[in-house]
Coordinates of C-alpha atoms in Angstrom, one line a residue:
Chain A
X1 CA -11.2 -8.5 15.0
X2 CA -12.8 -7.1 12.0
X3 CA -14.5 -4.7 13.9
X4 CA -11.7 -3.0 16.2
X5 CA -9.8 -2.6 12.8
X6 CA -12.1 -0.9 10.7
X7 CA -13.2 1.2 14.4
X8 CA -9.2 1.9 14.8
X9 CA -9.4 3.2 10.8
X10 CA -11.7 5.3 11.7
X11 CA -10.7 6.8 14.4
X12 CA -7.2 7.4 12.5
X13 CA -9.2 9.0 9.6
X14 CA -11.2 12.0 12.4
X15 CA -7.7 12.4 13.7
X16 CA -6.0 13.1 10.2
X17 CA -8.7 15.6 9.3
X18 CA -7.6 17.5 12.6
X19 CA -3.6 17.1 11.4
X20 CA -2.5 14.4 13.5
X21 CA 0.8 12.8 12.0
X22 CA 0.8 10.3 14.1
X23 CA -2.6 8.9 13.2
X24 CA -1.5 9.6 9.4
X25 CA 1.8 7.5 10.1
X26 CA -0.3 4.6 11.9
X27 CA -2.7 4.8 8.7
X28 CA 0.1 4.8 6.4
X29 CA 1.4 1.8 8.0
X30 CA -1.3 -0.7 8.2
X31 CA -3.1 0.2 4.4
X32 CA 0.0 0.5 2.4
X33 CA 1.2 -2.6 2.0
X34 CA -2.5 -3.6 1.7
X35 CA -2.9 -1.0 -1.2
X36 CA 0.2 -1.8 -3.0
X37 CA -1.0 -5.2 -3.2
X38 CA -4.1 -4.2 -4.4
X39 CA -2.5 -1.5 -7.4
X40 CA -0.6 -4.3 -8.4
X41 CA -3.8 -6.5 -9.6
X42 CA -4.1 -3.7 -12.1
X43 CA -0.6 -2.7 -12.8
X44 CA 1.5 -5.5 -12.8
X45 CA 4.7 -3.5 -11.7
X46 CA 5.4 -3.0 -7.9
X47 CA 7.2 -0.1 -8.6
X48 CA 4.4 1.8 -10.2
X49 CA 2.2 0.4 -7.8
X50 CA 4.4 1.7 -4.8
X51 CA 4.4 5.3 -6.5
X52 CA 1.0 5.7 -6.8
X53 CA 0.2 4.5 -3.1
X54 CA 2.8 6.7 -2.1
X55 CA 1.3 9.7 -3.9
X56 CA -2.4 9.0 -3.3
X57 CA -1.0 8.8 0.7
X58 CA 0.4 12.5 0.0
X59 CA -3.1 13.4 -2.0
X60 CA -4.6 12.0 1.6
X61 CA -2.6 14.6 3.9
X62 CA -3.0 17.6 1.3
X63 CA -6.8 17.4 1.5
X64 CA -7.2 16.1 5.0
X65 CA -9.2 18.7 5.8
X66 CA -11.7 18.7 3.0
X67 CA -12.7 15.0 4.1
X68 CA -16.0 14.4 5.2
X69 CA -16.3 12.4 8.8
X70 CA -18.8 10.3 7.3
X71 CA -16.7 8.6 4.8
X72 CA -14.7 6.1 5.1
X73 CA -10.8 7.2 5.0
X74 CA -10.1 3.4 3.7
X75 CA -12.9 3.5 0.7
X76 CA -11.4 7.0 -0.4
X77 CA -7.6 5.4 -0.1
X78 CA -9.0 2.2 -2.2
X79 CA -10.9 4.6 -4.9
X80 CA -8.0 7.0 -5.1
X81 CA -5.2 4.2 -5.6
X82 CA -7.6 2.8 -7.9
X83 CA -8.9 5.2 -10.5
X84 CA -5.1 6.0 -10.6
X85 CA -4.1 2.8 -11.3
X86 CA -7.1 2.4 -14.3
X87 CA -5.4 5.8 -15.3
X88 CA -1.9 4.3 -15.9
X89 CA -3.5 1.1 -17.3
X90 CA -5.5 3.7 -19.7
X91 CA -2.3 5.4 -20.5
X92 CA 0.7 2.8 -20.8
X93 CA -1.9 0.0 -22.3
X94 CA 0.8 -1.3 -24.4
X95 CA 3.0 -2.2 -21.2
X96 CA 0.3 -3.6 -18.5
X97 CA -2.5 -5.6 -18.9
X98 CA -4.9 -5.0 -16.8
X99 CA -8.4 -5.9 -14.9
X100 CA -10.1 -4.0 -18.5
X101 CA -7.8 -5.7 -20.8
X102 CA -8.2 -9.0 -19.5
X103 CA -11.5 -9.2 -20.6
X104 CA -10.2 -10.1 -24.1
X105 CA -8.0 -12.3 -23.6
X106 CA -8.7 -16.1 -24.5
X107 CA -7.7 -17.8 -21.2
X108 CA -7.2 -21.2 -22.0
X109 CA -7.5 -23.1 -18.3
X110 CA -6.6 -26.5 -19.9
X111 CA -2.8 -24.9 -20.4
X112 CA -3.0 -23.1 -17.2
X113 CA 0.2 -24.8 -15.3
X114 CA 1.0 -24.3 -11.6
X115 CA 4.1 -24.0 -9.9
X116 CA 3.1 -25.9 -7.0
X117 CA 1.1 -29.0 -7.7
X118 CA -2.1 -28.0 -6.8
X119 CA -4.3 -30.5 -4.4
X120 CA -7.1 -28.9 -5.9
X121 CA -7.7 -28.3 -9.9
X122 CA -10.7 -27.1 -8.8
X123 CA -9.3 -24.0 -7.3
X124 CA -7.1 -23.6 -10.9
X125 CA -10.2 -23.7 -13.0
X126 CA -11.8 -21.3 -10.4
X127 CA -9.1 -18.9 -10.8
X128 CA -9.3 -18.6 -14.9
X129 CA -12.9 -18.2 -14.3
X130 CA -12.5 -15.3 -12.2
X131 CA -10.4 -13.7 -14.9
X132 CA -12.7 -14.4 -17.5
X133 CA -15.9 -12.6 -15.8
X134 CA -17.1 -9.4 -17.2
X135 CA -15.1 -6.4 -15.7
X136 CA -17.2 -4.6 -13.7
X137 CA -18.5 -8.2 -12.2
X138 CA -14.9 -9.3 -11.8
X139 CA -13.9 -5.9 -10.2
X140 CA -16.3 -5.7 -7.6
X141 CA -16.0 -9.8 -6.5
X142 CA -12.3 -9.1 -6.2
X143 CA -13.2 -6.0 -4.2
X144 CA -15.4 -8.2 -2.4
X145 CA -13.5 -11.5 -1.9
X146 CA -9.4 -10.3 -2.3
X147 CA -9.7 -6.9 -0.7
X148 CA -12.4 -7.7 2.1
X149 CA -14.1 -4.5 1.4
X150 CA -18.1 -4.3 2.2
X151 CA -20.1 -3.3 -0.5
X152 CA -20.9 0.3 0.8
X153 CA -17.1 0.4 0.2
X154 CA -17.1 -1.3 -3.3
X155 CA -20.0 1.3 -4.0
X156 CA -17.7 4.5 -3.1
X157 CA -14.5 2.8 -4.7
X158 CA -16.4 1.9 -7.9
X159 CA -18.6 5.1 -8.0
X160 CA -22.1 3.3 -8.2
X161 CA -24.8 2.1 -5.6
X162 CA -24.4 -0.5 -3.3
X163 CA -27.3 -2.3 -5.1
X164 CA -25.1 -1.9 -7.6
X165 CA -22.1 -3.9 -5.9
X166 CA -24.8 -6.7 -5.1
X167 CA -25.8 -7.2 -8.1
X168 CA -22.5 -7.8 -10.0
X169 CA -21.3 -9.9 -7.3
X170 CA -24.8 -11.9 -7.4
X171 CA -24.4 -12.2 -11.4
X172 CA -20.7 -12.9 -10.7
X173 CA -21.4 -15.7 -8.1
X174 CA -24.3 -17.0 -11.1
X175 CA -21.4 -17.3 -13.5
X176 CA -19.2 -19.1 -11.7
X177 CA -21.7 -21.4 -10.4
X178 CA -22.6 -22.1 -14.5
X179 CA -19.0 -22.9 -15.0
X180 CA -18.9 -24.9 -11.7
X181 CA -21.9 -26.7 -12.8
X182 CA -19.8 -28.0 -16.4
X183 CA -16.9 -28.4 -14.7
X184 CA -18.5 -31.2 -12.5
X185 CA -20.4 -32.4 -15.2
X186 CA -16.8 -33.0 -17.1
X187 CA -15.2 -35.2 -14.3
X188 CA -18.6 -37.2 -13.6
X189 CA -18.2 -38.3 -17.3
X190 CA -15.0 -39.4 -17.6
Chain B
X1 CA -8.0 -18.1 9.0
X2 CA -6.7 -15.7 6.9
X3 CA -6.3 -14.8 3.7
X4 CA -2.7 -13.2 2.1
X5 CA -4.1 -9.3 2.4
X6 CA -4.0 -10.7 6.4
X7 CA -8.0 -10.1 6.6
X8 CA -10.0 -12.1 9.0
X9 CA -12.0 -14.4 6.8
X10 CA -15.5 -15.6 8.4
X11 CA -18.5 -15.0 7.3
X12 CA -20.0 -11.7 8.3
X13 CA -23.7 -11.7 9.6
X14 CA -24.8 -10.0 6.3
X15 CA -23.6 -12.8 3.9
X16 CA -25.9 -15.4 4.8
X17 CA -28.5 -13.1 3.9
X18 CA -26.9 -12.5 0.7
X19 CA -27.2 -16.1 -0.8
X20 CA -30.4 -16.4 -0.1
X21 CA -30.3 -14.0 -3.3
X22 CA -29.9 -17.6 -5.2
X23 CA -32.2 -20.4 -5.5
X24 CA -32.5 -22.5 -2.6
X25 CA -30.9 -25.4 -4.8
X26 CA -27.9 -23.2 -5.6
X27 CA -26.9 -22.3 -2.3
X28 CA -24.4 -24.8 -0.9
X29 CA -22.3 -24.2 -4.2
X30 CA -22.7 -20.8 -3.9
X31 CA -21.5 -20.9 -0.5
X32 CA -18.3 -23.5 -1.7
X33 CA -17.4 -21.7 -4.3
X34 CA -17.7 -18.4 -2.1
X35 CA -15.6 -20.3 0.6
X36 CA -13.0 -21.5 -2.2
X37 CA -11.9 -18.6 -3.9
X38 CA -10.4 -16.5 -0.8
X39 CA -7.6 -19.2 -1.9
X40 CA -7.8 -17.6 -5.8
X41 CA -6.1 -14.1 -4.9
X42 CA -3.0 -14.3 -6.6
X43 CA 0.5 -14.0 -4.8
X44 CA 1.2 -10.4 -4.3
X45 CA 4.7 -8.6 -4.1
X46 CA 6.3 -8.8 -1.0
X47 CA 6.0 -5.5 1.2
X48 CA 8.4 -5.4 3.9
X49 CA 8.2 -3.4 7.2
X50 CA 11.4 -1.9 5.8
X51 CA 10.3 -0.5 2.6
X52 CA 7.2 0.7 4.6
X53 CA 9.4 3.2 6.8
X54 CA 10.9 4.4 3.6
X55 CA 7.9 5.4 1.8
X56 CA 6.6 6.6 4.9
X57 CA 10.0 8.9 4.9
X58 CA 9.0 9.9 1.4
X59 CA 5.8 10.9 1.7
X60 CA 7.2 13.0 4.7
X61 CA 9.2 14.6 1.9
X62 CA 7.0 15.1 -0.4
X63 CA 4.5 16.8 1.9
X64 CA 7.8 18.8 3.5
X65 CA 9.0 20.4 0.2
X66 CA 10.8 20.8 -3.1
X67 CA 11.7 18.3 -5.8
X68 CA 15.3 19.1 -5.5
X69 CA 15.9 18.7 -1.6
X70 CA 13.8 15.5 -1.6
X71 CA 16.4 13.3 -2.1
X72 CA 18.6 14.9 0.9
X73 CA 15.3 14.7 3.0
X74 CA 14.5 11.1 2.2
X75 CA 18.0 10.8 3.6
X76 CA 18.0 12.3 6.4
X77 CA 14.2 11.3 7.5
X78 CA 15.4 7.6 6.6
X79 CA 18.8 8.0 9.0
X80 CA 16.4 10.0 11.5
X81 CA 14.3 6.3 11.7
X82 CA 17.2 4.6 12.1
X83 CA 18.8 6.2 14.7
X84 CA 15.5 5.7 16.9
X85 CA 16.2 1.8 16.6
X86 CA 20.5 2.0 17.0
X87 CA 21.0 5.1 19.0
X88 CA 23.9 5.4 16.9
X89 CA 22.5 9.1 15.7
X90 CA 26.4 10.7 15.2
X91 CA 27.3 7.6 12.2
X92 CA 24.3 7.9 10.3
X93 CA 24.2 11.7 9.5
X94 CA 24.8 11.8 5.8
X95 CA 27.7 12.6 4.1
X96 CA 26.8 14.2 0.7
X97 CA 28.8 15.8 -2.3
X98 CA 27.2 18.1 -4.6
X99 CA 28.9 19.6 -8.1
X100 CA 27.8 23.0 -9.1
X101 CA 26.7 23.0 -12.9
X102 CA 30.0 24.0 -15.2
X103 CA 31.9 21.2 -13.0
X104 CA 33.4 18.0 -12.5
X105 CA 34.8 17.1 -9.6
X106 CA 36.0 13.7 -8.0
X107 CA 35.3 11.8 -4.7
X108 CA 37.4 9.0 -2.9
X109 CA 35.0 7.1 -0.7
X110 CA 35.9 5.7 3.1
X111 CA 36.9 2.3 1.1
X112 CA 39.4 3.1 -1.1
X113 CA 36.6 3.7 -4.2
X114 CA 36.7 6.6 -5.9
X115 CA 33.2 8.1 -7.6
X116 CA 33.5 10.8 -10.3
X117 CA 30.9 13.2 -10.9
X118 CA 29.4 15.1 -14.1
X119 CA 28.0 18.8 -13.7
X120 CA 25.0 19.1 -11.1
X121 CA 25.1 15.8 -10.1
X122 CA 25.1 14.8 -6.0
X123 CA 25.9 11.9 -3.9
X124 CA 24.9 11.1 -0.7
X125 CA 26.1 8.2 2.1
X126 CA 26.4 7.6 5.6
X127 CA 29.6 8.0 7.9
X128 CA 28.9 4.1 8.6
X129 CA 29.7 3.5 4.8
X130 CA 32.5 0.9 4.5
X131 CA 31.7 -0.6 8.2
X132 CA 28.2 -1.9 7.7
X133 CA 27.1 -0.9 4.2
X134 CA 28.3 0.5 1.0
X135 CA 25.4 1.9 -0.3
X136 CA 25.6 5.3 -2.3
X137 CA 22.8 7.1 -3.3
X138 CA 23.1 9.4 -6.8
X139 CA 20.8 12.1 -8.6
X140 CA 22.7 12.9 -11.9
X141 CA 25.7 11.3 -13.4
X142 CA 28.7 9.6 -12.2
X143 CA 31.5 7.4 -12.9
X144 CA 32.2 4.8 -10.0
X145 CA 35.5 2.6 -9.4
X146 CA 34.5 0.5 -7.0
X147 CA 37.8 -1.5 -4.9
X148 CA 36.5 -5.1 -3.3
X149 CA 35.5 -4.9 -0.3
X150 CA 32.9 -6.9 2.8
X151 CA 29.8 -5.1 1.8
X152 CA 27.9 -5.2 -1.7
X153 CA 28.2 -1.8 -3.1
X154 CA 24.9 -0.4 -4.0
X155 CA 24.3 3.0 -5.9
X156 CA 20.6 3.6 -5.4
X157 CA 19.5 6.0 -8.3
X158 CA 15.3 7.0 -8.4
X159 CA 13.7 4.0 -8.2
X160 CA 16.6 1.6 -9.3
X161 CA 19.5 -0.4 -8.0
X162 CA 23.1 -1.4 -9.3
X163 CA 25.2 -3.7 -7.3
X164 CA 28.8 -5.0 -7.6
X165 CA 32.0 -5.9 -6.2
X166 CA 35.1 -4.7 -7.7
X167 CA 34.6 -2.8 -11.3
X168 CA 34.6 0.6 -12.8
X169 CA 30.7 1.5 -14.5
X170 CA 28.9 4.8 -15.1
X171 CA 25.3 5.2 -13.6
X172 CA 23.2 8.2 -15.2
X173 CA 20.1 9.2 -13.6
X174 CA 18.7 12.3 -13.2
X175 CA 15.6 13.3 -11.1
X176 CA 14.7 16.3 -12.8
X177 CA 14.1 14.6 -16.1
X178 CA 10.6 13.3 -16.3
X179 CA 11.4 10.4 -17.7
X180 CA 12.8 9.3 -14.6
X181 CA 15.1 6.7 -16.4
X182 CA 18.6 5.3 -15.0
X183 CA 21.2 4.2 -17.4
X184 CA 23.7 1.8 -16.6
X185 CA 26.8 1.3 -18.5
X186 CA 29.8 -0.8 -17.9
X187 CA 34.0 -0.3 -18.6
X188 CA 35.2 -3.6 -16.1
X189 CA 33.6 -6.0 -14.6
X190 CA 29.9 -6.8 -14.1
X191 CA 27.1 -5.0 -12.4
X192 CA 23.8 -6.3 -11.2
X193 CA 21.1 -3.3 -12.2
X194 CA 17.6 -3.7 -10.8
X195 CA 14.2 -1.8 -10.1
X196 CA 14.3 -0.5 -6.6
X197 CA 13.3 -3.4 -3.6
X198 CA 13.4 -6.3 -6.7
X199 CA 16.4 -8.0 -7.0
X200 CA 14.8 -11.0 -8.3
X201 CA 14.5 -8.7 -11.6
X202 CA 17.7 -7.8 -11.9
X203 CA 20.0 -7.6 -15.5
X204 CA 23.8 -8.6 -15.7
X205 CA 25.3 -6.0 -17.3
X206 CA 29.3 -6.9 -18.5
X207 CA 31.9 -4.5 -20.2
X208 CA 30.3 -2.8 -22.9
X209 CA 26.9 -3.2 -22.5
X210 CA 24.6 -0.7 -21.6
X211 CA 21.3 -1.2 -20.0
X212 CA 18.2 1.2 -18.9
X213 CA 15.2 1.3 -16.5
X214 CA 12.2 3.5 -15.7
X215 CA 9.4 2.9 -13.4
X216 CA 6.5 1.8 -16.3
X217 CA 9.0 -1.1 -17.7
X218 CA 9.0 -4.8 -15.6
X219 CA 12.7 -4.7 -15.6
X220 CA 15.2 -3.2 -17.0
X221 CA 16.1 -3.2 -20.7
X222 CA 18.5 -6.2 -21.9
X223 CA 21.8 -5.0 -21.9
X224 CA 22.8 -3.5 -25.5
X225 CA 26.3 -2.7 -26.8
X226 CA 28.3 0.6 -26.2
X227 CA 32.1 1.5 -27.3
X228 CA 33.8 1.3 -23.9
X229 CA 35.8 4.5 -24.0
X230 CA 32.3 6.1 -24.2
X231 CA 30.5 4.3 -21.5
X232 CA 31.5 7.6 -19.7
X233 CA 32.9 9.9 -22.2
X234 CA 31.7 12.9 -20.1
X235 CA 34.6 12.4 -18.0
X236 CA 37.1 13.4 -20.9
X237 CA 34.8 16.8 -21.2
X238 CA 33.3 15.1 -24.1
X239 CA 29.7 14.5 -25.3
X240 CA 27.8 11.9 -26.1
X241 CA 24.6 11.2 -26.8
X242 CA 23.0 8.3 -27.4
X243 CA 19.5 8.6 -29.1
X244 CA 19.0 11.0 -26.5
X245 CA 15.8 13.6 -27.1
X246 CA 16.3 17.0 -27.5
X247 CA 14.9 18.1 -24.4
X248 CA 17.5 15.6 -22.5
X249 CA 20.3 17.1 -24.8
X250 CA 19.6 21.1 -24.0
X251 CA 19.1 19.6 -20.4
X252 CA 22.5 18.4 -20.5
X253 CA 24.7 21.2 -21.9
X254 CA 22.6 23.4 -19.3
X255 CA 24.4 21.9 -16.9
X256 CA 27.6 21.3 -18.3
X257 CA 28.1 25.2 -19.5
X258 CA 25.8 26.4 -16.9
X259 CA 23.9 28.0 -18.4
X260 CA 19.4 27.8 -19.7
X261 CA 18.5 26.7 -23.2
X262 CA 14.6 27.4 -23.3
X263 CA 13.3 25.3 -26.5
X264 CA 10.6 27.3 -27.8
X265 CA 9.3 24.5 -30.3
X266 CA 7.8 21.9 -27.6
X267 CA 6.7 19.7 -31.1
X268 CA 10.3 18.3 -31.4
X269 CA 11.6 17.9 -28.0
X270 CA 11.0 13.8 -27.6
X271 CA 12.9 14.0 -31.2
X272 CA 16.0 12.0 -30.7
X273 CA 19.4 12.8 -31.9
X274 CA 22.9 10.5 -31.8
X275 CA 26.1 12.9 -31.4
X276 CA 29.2 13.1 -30.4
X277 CA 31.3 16.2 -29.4
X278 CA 35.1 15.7 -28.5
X279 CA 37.2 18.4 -29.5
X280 CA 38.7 20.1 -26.8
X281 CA 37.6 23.1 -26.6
X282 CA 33.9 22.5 -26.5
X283 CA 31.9 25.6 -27.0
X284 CA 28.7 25.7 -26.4
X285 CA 27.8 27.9 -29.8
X286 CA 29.1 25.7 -32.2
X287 CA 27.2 22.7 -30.5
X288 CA 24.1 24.6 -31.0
X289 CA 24.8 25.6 -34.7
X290 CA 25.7 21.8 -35.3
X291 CA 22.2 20.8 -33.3
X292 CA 19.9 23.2 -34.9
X293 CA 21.5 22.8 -38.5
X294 CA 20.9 18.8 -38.3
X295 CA 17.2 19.8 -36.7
X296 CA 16.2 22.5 -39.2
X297 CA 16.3 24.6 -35.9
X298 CA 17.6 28.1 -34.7
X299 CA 19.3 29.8 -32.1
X300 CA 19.7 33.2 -30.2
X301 CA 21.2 34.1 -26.7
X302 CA 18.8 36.0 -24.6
X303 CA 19.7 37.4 -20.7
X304 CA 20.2 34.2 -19.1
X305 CA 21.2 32.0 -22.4
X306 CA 19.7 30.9 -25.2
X307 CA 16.7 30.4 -27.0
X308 CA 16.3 27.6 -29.5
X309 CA 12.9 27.9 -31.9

């Protein structure tokens, strides 16, 4: 399944490079709600995340031809929508907090209350200690995990090497582990 | 199974070869842990299909042409969509009402409301408007009076929504500011105001209350007072403004003498100014003596109109 889809992207990416609307339309319809989704982890505002898919889509068609084959149209979508989105983080930083901004925040996971009882305060704890991670680390897990990119994709969304990618994922995985590791040590004790 | 983004989630030949990055003694938490947080993605915003056509439309637009015709494009490349799905391609070619700058002029729409419209301002809806939908869509300024009626009427104004039954409220929003903003102010009744595809956000606005949104704020502004005969004093020929900047003000009396005010002195344009002009006969001259007088500014008239430095 994972295989036709990322064959059908590219496919769809050759065809936009010759002008094919169609292909473009079929592209558009399968990543954007994917990419909205992903803009909104780092703008918080669906409405700005919307506009800057929708622009980095027009970005998409007005350089079709400069793309190269051998890149993937999907990695270029993700890196676009994102260094825009670290751009309008950068620039409205009192309004949106962001992947960057997070970094400082103390995140309490004692307070942390869920809407839904969870059957699992294991997952809660999990998800604060994602947040708290370093933010390249916690950039390129989320990459990994939320966006099910590979890490030749992390590598041309985040501008580094693939080893690259690994490694912060490895030291991401280390630090949750750590945490994991108290965490278990806390319920055996009580 | 899969995870919210709708990815396949198994394990892909690579990743076992990846935790064997960790000691052996690590691994099976590794591997939980791995497993457990495709469950820590946080809820995204809902995207439907719908809103997916729309943007589609935009981009088309955008890619097509101009700022200006956009709007009239989004239209028609949205009806265009729709008619491939109802075959009903005669109803859904737009109706739309444009005022030249220097004029007002008023509308009655196919339900009995009536919409009122400042200089340079335009209007757009379908010939199915009062059967299956009442939803209007506005670049500028206008003044709505909206009768009861089956269908929630919705004036759809860059990137934000205002939605009542039965009332008379004044929706500014112009696309060619860059501010992008839509104002919202009420005379009767009350008005739900909210950012484009989130109703969940939206703000009660009553009589004499004013609110605001643009695209960088969560929602839009909690509704503030305003003196009720100048929710829409432009309709009297009067001017208001409201804390507006310099470069909106110039902007406005633009199009209300028809006319260009180029504002030489970029350093004060986002300075804001609270004024109110009402005596008939406005003319433009002794607005800009007032402006630049309170500003420490000044004014000539060049070919096309005036030059303020």
């Amino acid at each position: 399944m994972e295989k036709t889809t990322s064959e059908q992207i590219r496919i769809w990416g050759e065809k936009i490079t010759e002008s094919d609307r169609e292909a473009f339309d079929s592209l558009f319809r399968f990543m954007y709600p994917r990419l909205v989704h992903f803009a909104f982890r780092y703008t918080k505002s669906k409405a700005v995340a919307s506009d800057i898919v929708q622009d980095a889509f027009v970005t998409l068609w007005e350089k079709r031809r400069e793309l190269q084959p051998e890149r993937s149209v999907k990695a270029y979508m993700y890196q676009i929508v994102r260094n825009r989105s670290l751009n309008h983080i950068r620039d409205h930083s009192n309004e949106t907090v962001g992947l960057e901004l997070l970094n400082n925040s103390k995140f309490e996971s004692d307070e942390q209350v869920s809407v839904q009882d969870p059957p699992n305060p294991l997952l809660e704890r999990l998800k604060a200690w994602i947040e708290e991670l370093p933010s390249r680390q916690q950039e390129a897990f989320k990459l990994s995990r939320f966006e099910g990119l590979d890490h030749d994709e992390i590598a041309e969304v985040m501008s580094i090497s693939s080893n690259t990618v690994n490694n912060h994922i490895v030291a991401a995985l280390d630090a949750l582990r750590s945490r994991y590791d108290l965490f278990q040590q806390e319920i055996n004790n009580v | 199974m899969t995870d919210n983004t709708g990815h396949n989630e198994q394990y892909r030949p690579v990743q076992n070869a990846f935790f064997e990055q960790f000691p052996t003694g690590e691994q099976e938490r590794i591997k939980h842990l791995w497993k457990l947080s495709s469950q820590a993605a946080p809820t995204p915003p809902e995207v439907t299909d719908e809103e997916t056509e729309r943007r589609l439309s935009e981009v088309h637009a955008q890619i097509a042409g101009s700022n200006r015709s956009s709007s009239k494009w989004r239209w028609i490349a949205a009806a265009a969509s729709i008619i491939l799905v109802f075959g009903l391609g005669y109803l859904l070619v737009p109706q739309s009402v444009t005022v030249p700058y220097g004029e007002m002029t008023s509308v009655e729409l196919p339900d009995g409301s009536s919409v009122q419209l400042n200089s340079g301002s335009e209007v757009q809806y379908n010939r199915l408007f009062s059967y299956t939908n009442r939803t209007i869509e506005l670049d500028g300024e206008a003044f709505f009076s909206v009768e009861s009626g089956e269908h929630p009427f919705i004036v759809h104004a860059s990137r934000a929504m205002v939605q009542v039954t039965g009332t008379e409220f004044n929706v500014r929003s112009w696309n060619e500011d860059p501010e992008k903003e839509t104002e919202v102010s009420v005379s009767e009744g009350n008005v739900q105001f909210y950012p484009e595809d989130q109703p969940e956000k939206s703000v009660t606005i009553r009589p004499g209350q004013l609110s605001r949104f643009e695209v960088n704020l969560d929602r839009p502004t909690p509704p503030e007072a305003v003196s009720v005969d100048r929710v829409a004093s432009w309709r009297d020929h009067n001017l208001l403004f409201n804390k507006k900047t310099l470069a909106a003000i110039f902007r406005e009396l633009e199009r209300r003498f028809d006319t260009n005010i180029r504002l030489e002195d970029q350093s004060v344009a986002k300075e804001t100014l609270t004024t109110y002009y009402y005596k008939e006969p406005l003319i433009l001259e002794s607005i800009l003596d007032d402006i630049c007088r309170i500003k420490g500014l000044h004014y000539a008239k060049t070919a096309d109109g005036y030059r303020v430095y």
